[in-house]
């Protein structure tokens, strides 16, 4: 018998309404995406207004206002060298596009042997094949596909904590690997500062600075997968901002549309785009049917404008402070190995793997929606959550974990 599922019939604000009438405070933002909560009137209006004009049109040989508006906003909000935008279907596809960009770039430069990727263990980049190949090969969810996905190069997970001292030895093995494989590496790909589904681990900004310098020294591109961390989740608009590092290719998704519909973006530099353009293919070899869907683009424009018009940094900072205070008592619990917070992400790491179905059911009984996995009980609420509702989430975590 499989794990139970709970039918949801409505969602508004930070609450999910189940079919049996119970209302749950959402602590997951629907996997990082619903940063403004649910059924937000501004986003509802943007989608309904666009629906009245045009739901979809192919993005080959045609363009439209919402895509243009979105591209302009993304270029304005990201570091200056990133001025070319490819709009695609989902986060996993954004990673596929990023990998293709890197490989086609080196083909255009006359170096087709540079086609592999270097990454760090503990990462998660999606469920499609190129994305699977750079997820953690041991603890990742894609071990069943071993031997079927490309073999990449893996460095140890960054060992220095975000809030701890920097140890130069933390980058040593990465430095050895990039030097040894530079001739075959198209790019380094990683989740900057905060690893998500691969372990909810927050590492030192200096590690990312060192990676950027090593990529430059060895003529390797840097891909930053900010699908989960972008749009303020870590306390900065991009997690890369913690290290003041600019990647060569940037992947965005999840919160891009405020959780309204699937859309992602891969950004790169004018130089990389130009080299791809005059390569053998003459274009990037990727063309999703629903790329730059007008409804999704309209939602994304409205979500970005809503985020930037408000004090998102203040809200995320307040959430971070409250999470740190209210999850700290978990540190003394026998079942707990670590408690860590970064921006609007709170993590209680247990010493042994938890019973996900059992704990999820207990959280539902407590009136909250949290879905732990492995040894991680974590919370990443919508930015609009009130202090009282956030306290309900943290109290539920403390109470449930105390009984493990």
Short mmCIF file of C-alpha atoms in Angstrom, two decimals, residues 118-122 154-159 170 172-174 177 195 207:
data_model
loop_
_atom_site.label_atom_id
_atom_site.label_comp_id
_atom_site.label_asym_id
_atom_site.label_seq_id
_atom_site.Cartn_x
_atom_site.Cartn_y
_atom_site.Cartn_z
CA UNK A 118 32.24 18.98 -13.01
CA UNK A 119 29.99 19.36 -10.00
CA UNK A 120 29.92 18.75 -6.26
CA UNK A 121 28.33 15.90 -4.36
CA UNK A 122 25.09 16.55 -2.54
CA UNK A 154 32.29 14.88 -8.88
CA UNK A 155 34.11 16.82 -6.17
CA UNK A 156 33.28 16.45 -2.47
CA UNK A 157 30.41 18.44 -1.06
CA UNK A 158 31.62 21.84 0.19
CA UNK A 159 32.53 21.24 3.81
CA UNK A 170 37.84 22.90 1.51
CA UNK A 172 41.64 21.56 -2.54
CA UNK A 173 40.11 18.47 -4.13
CA UNK A 174 37.88 20.55 -6.40
CA UNK A 177 39.84 17.81 -10.31
CA UNK A 195 22.04 22.83 -1.97
CA UNK A 207 33.86 28.35 -1.83
#
